[in-house]
PDB file of C-alpha atoms and ligand atoms in Angstrom:
ATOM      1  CA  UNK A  12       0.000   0.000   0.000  1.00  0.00           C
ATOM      2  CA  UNK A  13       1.181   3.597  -0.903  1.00  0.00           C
ATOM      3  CA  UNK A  14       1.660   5.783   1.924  1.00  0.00           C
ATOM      4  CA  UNK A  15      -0.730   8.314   0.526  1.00  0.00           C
ATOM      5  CA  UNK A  16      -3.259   5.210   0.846  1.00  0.00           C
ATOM      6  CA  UNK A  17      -2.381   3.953   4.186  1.00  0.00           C
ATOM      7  CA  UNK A  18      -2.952   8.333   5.458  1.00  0.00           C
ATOM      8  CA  UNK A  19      -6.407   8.105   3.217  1.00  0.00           C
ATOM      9  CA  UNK A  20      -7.202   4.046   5.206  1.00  0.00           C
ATOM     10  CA  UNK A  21      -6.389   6.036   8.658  1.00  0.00           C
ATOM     11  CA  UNK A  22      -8.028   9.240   8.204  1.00  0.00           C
ATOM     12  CA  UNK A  23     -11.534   7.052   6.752  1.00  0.00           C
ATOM     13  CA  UNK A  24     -11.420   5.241   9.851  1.00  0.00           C
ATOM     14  CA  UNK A  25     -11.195   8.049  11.908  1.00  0.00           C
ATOM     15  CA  UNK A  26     -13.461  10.165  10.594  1.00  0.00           C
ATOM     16  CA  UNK A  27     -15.717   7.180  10.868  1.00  0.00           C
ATOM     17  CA  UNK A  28     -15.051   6.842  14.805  1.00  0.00           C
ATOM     18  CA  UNK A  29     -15.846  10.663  15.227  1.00  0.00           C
ATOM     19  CA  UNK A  30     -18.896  10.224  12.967  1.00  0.00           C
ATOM     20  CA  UNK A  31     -20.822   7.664  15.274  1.00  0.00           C
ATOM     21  CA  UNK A  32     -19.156   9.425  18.427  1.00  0.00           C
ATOM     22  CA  UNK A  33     -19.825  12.903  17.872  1.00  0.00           C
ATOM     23  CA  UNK A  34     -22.510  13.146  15.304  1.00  0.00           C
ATOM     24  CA  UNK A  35     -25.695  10.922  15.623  1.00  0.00           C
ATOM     25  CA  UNK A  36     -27.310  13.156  14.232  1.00  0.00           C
ATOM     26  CA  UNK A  37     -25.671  12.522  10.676  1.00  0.00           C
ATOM     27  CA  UNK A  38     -27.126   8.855  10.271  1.00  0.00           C
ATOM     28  CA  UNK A  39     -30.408  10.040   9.544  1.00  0.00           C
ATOM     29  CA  UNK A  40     -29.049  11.601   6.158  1.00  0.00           C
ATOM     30  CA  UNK A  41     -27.178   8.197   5.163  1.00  0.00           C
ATOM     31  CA  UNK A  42     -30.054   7.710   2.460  1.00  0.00           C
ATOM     32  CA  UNK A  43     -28.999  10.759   0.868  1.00  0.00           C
ATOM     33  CA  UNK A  44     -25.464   9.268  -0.476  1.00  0.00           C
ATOM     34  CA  UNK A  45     -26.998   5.982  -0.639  1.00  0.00           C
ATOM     35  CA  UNK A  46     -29.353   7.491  -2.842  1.00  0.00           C
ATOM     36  CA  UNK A  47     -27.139   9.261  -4.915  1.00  0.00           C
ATOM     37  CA  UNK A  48     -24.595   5.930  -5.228  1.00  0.00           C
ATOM     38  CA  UNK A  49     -27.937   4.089  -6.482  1.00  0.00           C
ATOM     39  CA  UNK A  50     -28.593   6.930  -8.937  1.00  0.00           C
ATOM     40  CA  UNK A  51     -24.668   6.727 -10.919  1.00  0.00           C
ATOM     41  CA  UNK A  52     -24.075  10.394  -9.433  1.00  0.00           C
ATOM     42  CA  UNK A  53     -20.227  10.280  -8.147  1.00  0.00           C
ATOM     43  CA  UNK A  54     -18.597  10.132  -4.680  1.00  0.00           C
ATOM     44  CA  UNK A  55     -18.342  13.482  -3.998  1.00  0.00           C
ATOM     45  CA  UNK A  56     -19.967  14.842  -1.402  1.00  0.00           C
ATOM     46  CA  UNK A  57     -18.927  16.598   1.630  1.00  0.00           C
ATOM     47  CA  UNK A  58     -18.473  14.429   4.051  1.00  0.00           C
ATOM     48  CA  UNK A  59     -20.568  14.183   7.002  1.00  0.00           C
ATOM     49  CA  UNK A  60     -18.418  16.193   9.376  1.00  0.00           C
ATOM     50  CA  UNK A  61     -17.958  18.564   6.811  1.00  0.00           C
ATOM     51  CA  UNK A  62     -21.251  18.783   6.243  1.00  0.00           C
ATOM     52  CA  UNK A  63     -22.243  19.259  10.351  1.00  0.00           C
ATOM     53  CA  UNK A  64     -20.059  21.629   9.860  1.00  0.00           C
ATOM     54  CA  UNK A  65     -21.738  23.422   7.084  1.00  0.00           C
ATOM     55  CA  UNK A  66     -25.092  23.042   9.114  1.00  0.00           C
ATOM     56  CA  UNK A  67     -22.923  24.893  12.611  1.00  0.00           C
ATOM     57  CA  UNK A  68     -21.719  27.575  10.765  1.00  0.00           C
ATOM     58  CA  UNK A  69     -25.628  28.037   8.943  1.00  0.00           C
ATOM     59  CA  UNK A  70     -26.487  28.233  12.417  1.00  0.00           C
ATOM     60  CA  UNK A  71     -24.029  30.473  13.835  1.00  0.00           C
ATOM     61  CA  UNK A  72     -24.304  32.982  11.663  1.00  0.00           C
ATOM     62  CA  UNK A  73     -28.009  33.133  11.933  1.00  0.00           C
ATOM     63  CA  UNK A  74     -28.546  32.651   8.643  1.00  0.00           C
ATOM     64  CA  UNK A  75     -32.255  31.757   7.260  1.00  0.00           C
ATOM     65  CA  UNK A  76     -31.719  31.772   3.783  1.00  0.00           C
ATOM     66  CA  UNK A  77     -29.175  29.878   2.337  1.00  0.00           C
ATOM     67  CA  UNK A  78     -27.659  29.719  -1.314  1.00  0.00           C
ATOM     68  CA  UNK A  79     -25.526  26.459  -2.527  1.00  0.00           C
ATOM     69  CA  UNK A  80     -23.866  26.587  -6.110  1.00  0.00           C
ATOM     70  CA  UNK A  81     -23.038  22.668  -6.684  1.00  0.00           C
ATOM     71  CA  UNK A  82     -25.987  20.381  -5.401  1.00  0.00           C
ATOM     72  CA  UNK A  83     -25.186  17.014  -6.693  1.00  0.00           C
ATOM     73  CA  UNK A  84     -27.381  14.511  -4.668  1.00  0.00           C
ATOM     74  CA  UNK A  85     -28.379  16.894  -2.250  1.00  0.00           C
ATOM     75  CA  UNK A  86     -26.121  15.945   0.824  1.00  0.00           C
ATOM     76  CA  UNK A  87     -24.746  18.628   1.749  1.00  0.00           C
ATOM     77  CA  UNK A  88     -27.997  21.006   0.286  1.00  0.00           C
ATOM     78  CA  UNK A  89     -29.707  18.533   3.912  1.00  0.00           C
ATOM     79  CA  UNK A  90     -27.290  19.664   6.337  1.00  0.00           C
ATOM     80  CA  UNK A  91     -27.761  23.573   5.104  1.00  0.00           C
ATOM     81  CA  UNK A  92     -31.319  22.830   5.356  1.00  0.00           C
ATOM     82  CA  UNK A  93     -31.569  21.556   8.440  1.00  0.00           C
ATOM     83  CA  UNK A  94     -29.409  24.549   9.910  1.00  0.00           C
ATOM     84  CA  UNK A  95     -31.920  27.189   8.355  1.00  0.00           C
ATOM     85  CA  UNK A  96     -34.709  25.292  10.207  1.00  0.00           C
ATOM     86  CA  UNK A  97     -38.372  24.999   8.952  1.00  0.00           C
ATOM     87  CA  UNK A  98     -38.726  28.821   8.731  1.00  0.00           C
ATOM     88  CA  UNK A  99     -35.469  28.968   6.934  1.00  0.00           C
ATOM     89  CA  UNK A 100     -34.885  28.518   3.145  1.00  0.00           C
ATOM     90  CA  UNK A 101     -31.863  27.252   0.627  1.00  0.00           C
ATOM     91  CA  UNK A 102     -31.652  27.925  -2.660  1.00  0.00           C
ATOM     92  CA  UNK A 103     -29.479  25.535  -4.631  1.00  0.00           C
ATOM     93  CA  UNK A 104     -28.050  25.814  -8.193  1.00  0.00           C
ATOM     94  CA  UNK A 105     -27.570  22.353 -10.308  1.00  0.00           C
ATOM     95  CA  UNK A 106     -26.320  22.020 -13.916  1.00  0.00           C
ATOM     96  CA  UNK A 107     -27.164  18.278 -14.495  1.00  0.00           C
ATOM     97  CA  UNK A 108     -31.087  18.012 -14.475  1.00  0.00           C
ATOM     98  CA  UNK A 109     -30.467  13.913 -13.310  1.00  0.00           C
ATOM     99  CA  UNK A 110     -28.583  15.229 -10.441  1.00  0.00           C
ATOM    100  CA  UNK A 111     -30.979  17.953  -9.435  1.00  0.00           C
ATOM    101  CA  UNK A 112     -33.525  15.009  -9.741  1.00  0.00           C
ATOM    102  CA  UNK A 113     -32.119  12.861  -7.327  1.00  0.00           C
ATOM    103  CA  UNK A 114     -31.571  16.284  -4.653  1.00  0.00           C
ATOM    104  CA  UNK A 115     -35.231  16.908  -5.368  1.00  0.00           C
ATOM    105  CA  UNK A 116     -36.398  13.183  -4.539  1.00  0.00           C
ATOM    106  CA  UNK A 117     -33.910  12.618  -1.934  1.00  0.00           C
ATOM    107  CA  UNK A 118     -34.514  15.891   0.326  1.00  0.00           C
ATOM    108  CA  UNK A 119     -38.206  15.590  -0.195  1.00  0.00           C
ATOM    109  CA  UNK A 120     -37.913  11.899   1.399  1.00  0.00           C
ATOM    110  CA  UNK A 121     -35.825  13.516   4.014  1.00  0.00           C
ATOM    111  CA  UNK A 122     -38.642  15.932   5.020  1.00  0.00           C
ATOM    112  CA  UNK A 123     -36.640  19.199   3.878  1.00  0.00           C
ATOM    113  CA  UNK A 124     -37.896  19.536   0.494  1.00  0.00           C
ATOM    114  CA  UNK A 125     -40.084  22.301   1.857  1.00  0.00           C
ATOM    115  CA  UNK A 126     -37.277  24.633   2.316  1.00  0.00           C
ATOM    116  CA  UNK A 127     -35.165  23.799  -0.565  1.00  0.00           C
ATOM    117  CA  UNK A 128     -35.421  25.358  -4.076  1.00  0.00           C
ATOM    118  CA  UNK A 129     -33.259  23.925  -6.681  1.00  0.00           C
ATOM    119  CA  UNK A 130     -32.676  25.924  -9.835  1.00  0.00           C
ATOM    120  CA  UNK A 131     -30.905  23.664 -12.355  1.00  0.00           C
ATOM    121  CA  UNK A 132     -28.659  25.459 -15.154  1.00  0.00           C
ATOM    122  CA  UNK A 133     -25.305  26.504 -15.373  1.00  0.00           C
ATOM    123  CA  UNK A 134     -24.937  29.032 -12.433  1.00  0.00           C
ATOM    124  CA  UNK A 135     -23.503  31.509 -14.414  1.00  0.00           C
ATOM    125  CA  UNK A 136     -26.776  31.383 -16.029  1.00  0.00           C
ATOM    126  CA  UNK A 137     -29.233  31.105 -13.013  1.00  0.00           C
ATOM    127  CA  UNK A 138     -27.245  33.496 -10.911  1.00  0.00           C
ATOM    128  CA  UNK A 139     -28.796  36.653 -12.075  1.00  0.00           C
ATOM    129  CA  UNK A 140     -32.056  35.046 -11.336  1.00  0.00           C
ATOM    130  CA  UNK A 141     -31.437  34.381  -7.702  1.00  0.00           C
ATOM    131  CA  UNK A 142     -32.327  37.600  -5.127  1.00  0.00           C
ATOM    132  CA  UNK A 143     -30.627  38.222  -2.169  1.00  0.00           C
ATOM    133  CA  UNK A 144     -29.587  38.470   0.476  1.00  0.00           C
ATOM    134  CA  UNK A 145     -27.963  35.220   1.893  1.00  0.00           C
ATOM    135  CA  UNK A 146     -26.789  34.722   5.639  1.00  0.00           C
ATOM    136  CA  UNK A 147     -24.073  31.839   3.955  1.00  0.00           C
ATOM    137  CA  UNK A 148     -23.493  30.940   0.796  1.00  0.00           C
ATOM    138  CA  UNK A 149     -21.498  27.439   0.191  1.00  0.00           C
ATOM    139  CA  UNK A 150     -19.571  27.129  -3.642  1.00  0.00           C
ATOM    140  CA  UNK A 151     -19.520  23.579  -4.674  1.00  0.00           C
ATOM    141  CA  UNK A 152     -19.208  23.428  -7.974  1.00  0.00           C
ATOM    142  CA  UNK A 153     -16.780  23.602 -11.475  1.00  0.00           C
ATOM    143  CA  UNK A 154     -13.788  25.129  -9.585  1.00  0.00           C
ATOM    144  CA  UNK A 155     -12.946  26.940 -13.115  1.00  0.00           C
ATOM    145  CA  UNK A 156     -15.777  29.749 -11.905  1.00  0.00           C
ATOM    146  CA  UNK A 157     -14.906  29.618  -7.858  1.00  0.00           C
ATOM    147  CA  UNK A 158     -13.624  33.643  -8.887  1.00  0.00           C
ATOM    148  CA  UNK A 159     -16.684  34.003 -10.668  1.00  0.00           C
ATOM    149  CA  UNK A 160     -18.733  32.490  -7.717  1.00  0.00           C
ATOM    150  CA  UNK A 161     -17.220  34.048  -5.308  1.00  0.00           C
ATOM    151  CA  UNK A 162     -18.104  37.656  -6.951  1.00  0.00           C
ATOM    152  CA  UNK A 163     -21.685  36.644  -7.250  1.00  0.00           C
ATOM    153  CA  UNK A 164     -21.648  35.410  -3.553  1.00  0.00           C
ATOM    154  CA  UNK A 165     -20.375  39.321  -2.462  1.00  0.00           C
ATOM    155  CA  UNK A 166     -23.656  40.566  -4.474  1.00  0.00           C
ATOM    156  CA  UNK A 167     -25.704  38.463  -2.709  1.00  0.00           C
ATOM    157  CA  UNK A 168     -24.243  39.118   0.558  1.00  0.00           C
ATOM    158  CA  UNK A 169     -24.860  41.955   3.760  1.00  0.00           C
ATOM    159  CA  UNK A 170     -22.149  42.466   6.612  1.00  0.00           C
ATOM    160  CA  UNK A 171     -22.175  39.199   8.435  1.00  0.00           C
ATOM    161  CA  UNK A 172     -22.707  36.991   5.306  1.00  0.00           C
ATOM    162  CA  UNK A 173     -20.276  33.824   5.744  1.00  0.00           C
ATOM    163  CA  UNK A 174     -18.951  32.181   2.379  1.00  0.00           C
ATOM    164  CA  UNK A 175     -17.686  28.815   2.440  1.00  0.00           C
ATOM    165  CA  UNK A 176     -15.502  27.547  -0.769  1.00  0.00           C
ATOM    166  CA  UNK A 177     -15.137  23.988  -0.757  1.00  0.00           C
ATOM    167  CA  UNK A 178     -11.930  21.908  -2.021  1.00  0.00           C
ATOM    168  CA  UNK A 179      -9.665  24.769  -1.758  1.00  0.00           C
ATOM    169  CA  UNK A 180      -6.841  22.362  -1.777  1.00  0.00           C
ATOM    170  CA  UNK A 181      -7.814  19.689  -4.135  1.00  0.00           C
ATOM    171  CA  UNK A 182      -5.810  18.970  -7.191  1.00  0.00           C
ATOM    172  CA  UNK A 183      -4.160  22.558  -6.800  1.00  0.00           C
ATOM    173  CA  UNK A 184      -0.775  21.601  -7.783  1.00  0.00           C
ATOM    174  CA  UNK A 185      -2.183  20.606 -11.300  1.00  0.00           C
ATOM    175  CA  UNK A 186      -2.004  22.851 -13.520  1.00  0.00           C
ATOM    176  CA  UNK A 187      -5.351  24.053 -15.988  1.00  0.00           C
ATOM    177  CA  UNK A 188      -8.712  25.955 -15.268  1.00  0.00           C
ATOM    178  CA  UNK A 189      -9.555  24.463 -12.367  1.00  0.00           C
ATOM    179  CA  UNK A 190      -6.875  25.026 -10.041  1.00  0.00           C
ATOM    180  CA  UNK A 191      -6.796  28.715 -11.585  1.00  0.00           C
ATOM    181  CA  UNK A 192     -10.155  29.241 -10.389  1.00  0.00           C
ATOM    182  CA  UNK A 193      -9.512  28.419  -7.309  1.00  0.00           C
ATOM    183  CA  UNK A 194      -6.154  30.381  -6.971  1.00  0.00           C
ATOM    184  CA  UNK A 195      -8.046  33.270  -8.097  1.00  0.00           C
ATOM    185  CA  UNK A 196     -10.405  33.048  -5.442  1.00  0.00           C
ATOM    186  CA  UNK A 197      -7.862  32.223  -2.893  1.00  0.00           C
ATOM    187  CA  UNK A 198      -6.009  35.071  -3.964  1.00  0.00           C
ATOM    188  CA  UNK A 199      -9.883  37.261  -3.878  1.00  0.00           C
ATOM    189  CA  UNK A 200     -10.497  36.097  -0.143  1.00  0.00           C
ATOM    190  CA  UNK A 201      -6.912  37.626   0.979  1.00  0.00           C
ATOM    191  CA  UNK A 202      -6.787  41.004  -1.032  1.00  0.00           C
ATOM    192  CA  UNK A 203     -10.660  42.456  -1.313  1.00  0.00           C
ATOM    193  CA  UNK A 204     -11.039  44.623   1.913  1.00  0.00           C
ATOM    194  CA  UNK A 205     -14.851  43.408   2.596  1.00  0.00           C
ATOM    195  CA  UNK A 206     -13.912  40.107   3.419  1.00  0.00           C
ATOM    196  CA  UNK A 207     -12.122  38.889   6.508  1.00  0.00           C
ATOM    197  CA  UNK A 208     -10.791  35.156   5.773  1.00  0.00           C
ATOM    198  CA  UNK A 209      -8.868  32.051   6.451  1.00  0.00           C
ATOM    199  CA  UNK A 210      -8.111  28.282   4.461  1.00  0.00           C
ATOM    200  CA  UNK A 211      -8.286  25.434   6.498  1.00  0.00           C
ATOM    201  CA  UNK A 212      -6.128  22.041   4.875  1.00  0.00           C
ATOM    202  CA  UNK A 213      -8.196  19.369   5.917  1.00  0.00           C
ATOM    203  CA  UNK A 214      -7.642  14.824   6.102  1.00  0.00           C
ATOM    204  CA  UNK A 215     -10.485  12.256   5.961  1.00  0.00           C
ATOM    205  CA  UNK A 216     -12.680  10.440   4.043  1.00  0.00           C
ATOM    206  CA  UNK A 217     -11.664  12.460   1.364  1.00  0.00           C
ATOM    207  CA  UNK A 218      -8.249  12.463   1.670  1.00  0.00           C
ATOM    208  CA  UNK A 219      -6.590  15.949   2.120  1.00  0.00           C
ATOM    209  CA  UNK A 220      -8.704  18.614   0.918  1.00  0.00           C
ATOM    210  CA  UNK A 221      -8.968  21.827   2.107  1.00  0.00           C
ATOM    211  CA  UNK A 222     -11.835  24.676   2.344  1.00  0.00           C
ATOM    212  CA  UNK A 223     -12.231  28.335   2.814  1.00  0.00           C
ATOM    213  CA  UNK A 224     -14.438  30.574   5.186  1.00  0.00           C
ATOM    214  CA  UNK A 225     -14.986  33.698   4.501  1.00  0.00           C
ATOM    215  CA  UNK A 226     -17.333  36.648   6.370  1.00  0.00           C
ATOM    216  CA  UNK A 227     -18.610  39.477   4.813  1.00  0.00           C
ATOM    217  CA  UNK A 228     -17.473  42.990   6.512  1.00  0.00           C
TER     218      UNK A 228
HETATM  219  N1  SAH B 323     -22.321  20.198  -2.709  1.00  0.00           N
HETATM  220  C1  SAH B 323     -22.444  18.769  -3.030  1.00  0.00           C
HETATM  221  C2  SAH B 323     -21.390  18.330  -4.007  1.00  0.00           C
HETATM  222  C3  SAH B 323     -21.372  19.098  -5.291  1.00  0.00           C
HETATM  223  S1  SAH B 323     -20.408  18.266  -6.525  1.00  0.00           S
HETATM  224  C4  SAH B 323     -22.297  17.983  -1.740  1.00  0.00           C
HETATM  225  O1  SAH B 323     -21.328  18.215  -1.019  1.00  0.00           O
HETATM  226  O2  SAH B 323     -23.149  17.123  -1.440  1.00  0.00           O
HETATM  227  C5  SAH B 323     -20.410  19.493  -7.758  1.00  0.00           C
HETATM  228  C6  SAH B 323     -21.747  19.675  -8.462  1.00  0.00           C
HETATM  229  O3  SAH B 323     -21.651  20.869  -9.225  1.00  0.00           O
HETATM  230  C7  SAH B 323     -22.098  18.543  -9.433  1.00  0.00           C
HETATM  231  O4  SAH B 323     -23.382  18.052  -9.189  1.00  0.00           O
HETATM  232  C8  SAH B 323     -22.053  19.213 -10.804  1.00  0.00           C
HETATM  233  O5  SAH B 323     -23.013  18.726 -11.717  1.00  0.00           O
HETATM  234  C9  SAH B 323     -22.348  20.665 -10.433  1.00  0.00           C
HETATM  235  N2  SAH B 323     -21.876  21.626 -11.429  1.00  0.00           N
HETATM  236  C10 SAH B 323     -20.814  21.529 -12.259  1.00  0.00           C
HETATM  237  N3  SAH B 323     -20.732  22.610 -13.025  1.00  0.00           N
HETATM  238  C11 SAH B 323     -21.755  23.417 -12.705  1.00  0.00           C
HETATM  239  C12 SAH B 323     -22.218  24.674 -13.162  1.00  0.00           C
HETATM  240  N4  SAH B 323     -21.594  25.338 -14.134  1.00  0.00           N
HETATM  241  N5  SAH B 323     -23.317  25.196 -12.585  1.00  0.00           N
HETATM  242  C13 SAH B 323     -23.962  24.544 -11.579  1.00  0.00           C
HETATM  243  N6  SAH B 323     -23.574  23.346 -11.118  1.00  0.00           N
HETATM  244  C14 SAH B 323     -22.487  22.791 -11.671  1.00  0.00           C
HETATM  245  C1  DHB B 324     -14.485  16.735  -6.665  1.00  0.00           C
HETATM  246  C2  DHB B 324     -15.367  17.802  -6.547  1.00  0.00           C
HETATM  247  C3  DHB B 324     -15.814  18.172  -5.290  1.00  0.00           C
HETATM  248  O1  DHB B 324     -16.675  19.196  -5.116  1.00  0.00           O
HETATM  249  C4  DHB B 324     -15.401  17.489  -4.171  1.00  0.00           C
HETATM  250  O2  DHB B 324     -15.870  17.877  -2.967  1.00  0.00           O
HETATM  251  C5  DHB B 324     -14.529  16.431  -4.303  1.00  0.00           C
HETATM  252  C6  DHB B 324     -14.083  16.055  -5.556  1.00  0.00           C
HETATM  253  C7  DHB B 324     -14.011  16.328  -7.991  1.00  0.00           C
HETATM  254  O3  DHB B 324     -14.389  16.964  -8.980  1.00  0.00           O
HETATM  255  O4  DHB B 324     -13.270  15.346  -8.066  1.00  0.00           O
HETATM  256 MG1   MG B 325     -16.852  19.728  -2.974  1.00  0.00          MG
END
């Protein structure tokens, strides 16, 4: 076994201990990746202490309306739910119609399709659509636009707003659009005087990643 395998073997078991240790709560949203195995969609998801995570800072902030870019199966688009509560809303932008079909079924078996609005298109295109303001906004999707997404999320934002840009890490010693896109936002969250920021490398499940939280002066 490589070394990089044995770290990604050691950091799947752990996360796995501080899964059933710590969150309980995540189990109930198990049928939303099982779901989206079943459906062909891939393996990507946040995990689920990334995604608790995604549903503490929702909560934190105080945030009642929520806007995703990158939905997939809908995983993480449960925990932001759930952390808006019933009241609360998320509004979540999908390019792949079969994707955004699988969200829709699986968060509506989940009880949360109430809350949840998915807008399916490239986000570039649905964007200008969407009103504001969001309390957190979570990027998710083609990395090539994070710059681009994380302009859109300032538009949408007030003072307080948190941004969250997943896989900040991922793949960003290759070289092409995606890893651009991210640099570019990277290089965004430390220079543009309204937002206050940090990037956190992260292990698990996933293997080392990274993400980036941002608030909103
Ligand atoms: N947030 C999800 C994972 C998202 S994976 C979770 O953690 O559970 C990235 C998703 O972004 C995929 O479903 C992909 O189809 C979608 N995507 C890719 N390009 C896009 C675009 N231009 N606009 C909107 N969604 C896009
Ligand atoms: C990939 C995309 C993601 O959003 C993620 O969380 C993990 C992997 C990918 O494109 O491989
Ligand atoms: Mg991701």
């Amino acid at each position: 076994m490589s070394t990089d395998d044995a770290n990604t073997e050691k950091w799947s078991r752990t996360d796995g201990y501080l899964e059933r240790t710590v969150l309980p709560d995540a189990a109930e949203l198990t049928p939303i990746r099982d779901a989206q195995a079943e459906g062909g969609l891939p393996d990507i998801a946040v995990s689920a202490t990334q995604g608790k995570l995604l549903y503490l800072l929702t909560t934190i902030a105080g945030a009642s309306r929520v806007l995703e870019i990158g939905t997939l199966g809908g995983y993480s688009t449960a925990w932001l739910a759930r952390g808006v509560g019933p009241e609360g809303s998320v509004t979540t932008l999908e390019f792949s119609p079969e994707h955004a079909a699988v969200a829709r079924a699986s968060l509506d078996e989940a009880g949360l399709g109430d809350r949840v609005r998915i807008e399916v298109g490239p986000a570039l295109d649905t964007l200008p659509f969407v009103t504001g303001p969001f309390g957190l906004v979570f990027i998710d999707a083609d990395k090539a636009n994070n710059r681009q997404y994380l302009d859109w999320a300032l538009r949408l934002s007030e003072p307080g707003t948190v941004i969250v840009l997943d896989n900040v890490v991922r793949r960003l010693d290759e070289e092409g659009p995606d890893a651009d896109g991210t640099r570019a936002a990277l290089e965004r969250l430390g220079t543009d005087p309204r937002l206050d920021a940090t990037a956190l490398q992260t292990v698990g499940i996933k293997g080392w990643d990274g993400l980036a939280i941002a608030v909103v002066r």
